[in-house]
PDB file of C-alpha atoms in Angstrom:
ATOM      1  CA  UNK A 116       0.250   7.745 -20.350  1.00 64.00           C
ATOM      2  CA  UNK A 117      -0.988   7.090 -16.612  1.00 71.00           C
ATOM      3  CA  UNK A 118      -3.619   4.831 -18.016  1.00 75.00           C
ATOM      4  CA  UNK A 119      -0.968   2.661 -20.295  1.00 73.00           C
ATOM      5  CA  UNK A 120       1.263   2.480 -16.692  1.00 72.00           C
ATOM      6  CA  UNK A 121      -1.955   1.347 -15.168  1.00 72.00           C
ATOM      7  CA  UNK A 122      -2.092  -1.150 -17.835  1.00 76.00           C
ATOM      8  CA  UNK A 123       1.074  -2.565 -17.873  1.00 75.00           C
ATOM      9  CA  UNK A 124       1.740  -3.258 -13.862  1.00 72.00           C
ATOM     10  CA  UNK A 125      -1.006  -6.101 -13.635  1.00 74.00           C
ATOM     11  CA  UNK A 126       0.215  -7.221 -17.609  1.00 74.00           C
ATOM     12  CA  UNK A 127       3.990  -7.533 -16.461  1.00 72.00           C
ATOM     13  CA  UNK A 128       2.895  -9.383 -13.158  1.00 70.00           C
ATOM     14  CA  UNK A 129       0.824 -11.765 -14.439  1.00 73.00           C
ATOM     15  CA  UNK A 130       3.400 -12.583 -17.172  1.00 70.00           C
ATOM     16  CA  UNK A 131       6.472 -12.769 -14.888  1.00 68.00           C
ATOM     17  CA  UNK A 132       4.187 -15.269 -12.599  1.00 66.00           C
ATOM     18  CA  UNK A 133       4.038 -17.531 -15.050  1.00 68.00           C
ATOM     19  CA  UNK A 134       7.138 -18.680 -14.742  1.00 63.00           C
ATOM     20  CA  UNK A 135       8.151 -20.323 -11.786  1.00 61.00           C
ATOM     21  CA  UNK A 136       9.899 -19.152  -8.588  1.00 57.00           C
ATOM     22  CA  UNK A 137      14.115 -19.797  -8.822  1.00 55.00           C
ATOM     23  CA  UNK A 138      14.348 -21.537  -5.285  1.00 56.00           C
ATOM     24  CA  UNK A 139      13.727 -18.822  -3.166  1.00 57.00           C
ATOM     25  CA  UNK A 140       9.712 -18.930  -3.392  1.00 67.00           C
ATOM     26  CA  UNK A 141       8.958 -16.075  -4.935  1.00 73.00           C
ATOM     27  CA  UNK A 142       8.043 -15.868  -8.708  1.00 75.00           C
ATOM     28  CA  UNK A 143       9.543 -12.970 -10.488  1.00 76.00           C
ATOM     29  CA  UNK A 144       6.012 -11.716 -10.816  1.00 75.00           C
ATOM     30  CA  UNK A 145       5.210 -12.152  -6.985  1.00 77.00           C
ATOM     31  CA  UNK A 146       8.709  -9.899  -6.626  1.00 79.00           C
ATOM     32  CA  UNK A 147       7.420  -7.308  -9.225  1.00 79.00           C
ATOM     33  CA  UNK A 148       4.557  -6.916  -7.606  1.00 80.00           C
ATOM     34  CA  UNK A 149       5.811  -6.369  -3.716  1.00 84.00           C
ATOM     35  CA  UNK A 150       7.929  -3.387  -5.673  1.00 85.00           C
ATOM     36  CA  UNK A 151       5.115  -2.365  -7.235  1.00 83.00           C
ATOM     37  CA  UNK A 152       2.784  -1.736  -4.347  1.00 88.00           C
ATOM     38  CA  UNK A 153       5.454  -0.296  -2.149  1.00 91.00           C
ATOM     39  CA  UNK A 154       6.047   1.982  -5.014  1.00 89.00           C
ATOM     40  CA  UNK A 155       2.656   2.875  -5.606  1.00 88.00           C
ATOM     41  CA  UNK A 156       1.584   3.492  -2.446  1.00 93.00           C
ATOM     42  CA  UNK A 157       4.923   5.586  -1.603  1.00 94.00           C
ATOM     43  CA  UNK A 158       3.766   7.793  -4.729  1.00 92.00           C
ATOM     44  CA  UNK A 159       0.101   8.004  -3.039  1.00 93.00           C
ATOM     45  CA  UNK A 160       1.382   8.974   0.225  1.00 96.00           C
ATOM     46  CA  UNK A 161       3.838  11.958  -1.777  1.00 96.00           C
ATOM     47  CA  UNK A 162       0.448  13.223  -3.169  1.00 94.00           C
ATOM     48  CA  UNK A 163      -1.360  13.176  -0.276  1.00 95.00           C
ATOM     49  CA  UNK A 164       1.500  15.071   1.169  1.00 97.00           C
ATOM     50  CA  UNK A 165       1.700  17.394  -1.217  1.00 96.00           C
ATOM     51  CA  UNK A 166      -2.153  18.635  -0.962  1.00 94.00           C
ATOM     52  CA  UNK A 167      -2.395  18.632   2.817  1.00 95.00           C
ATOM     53  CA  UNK A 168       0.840  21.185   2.221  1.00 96.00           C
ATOM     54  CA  UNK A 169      -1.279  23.239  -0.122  1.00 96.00           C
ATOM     55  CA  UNK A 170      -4.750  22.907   1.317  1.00 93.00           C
ATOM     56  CA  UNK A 171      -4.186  22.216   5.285  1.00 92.00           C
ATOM     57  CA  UNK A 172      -7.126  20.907   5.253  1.00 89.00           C
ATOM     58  CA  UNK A 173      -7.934  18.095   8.293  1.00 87.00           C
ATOM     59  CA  UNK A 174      -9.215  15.966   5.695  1.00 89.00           C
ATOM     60  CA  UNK A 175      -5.833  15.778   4.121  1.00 93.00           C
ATOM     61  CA  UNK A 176      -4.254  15.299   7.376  1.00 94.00           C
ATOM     62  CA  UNK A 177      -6.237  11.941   7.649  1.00 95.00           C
ATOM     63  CA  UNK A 178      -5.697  10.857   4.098  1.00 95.00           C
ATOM     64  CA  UNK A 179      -1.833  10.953   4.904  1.00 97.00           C
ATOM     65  CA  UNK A 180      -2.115   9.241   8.003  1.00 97.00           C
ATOM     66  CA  UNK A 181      -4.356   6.592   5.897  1.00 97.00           C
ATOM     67  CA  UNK A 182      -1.310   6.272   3.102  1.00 97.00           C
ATOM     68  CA  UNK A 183       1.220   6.240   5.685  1.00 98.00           C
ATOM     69  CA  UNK A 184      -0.107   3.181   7.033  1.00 98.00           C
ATOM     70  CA  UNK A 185      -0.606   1.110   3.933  1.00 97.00           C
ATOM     71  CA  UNK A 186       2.689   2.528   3.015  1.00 97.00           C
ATOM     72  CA  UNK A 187       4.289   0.507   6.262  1.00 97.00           C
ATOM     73  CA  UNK A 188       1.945  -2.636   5.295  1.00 97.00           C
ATOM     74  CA  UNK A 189       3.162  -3.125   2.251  1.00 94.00           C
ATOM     75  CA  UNK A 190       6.671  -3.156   3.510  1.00 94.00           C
ATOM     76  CA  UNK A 191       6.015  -5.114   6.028  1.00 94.00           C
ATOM     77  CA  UNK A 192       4.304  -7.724   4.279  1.00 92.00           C
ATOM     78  CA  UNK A 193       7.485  -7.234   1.608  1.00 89.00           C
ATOM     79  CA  UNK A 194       9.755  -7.880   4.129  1.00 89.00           C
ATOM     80  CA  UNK A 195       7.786 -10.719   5.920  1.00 89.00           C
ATOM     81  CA  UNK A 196       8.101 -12.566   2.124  1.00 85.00           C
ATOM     82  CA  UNK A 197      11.145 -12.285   1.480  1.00 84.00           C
ATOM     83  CA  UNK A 198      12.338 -13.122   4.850  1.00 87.00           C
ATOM     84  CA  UNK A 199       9.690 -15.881   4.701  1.00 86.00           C
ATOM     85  CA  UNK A 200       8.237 -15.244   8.236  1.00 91.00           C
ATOM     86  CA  UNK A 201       5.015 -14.418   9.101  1.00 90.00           C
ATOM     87  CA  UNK A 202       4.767 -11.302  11.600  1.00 92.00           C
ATOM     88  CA  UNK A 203       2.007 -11.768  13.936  1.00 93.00           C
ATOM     89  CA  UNK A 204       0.242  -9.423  16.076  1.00 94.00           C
ATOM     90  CA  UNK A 205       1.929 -10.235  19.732  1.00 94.00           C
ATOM     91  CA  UNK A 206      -0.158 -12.732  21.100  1.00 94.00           C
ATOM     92  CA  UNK A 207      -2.820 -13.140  18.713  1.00 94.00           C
ATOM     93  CA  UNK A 208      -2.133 -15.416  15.557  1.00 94.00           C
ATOM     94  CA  UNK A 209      -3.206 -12.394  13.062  1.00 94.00           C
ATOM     95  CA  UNK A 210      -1.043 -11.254  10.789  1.00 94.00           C
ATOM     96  CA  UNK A 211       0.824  -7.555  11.256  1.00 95.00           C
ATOM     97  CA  UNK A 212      -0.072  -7.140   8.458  1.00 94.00           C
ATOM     98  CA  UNK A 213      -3.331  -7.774   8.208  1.00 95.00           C
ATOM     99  CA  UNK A 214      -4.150  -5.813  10.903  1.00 96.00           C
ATOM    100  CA  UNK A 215      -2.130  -2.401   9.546  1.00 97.00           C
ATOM    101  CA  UNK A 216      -4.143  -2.966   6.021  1.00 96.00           C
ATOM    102  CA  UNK A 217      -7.056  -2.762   8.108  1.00 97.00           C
ATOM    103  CA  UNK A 218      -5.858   0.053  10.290  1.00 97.00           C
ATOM    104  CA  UNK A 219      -5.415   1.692   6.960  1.00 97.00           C
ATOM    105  CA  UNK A 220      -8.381   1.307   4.840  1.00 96.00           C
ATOM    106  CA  UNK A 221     -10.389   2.714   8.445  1.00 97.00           C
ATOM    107  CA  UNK A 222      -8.384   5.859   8.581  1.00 97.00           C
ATOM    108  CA  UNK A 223      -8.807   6.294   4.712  1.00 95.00           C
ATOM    109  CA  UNK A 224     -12.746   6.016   5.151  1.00 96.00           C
ATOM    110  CA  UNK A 225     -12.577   8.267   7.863  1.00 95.00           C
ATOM    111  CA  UNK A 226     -10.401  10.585   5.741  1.00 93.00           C
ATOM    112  CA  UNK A 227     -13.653  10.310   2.529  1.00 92.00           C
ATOM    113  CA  UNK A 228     -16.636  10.471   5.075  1.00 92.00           C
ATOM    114  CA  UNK A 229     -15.189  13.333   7.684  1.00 86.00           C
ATOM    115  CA  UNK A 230     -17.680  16.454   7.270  1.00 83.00           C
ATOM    116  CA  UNK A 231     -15.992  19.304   5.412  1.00 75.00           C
ATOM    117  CA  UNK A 232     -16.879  22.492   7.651  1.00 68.00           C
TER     118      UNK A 232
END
């Protein structure tokens, strides 16, 4: 069943984008899939949760931290679209959310590669 969900998200996106956007520049597929990646990694962060509850493990600690911050980027960069602005990083021209995607996939490698003692 998780693999059919898996399926259907890019499916449904690239189906709704073919259509165009309704005046407010976003295609109904470009909407679907800011939902879709807040959602997703909302339901990766409530997993990660869930097994640093269980285990306590430092590892897990990082691995929430890690979700937590994509988490934030994706509504961020949800937010920046539909607002259409573009958050930059004060006094840089990078964009926020850029950066926290970065921030994110480093503290989600640290969270993979940490030794287990």
């Amino acid at each position: 069943m998780r693999g059919l969900i898996f399926f259907l998200i890019p499916v449904v996106v690239i189906l709704l984008a073919l259509g165009h956007s309704h005046g407010a520049g976003l295609s109904p597929g470009h909407a679907v899939l800011h939902v879709a990646t807040v959602i997703l990694a909302a339901v990766l962060l409530y997993v990660a949760t869930a097994a640093y509850a269980r285990v306590r493990a430092g590892r897990f600690k990082w691995l929430v931290a890690a979700f937590a911050i994509l988490l934030l980027r994706e509504l961020t960069l949800s937010i920046s679209m539909y607002a259409q602005i573009v958050l930059l990083v004060p006094g840089t021209d990078i964009p926020l959310d850029h950066l926290m995607g970065l921030l994110g996939l480093a503290v989600l490698a640290y969270a993979l590669f940490k030794p287990v003692y």
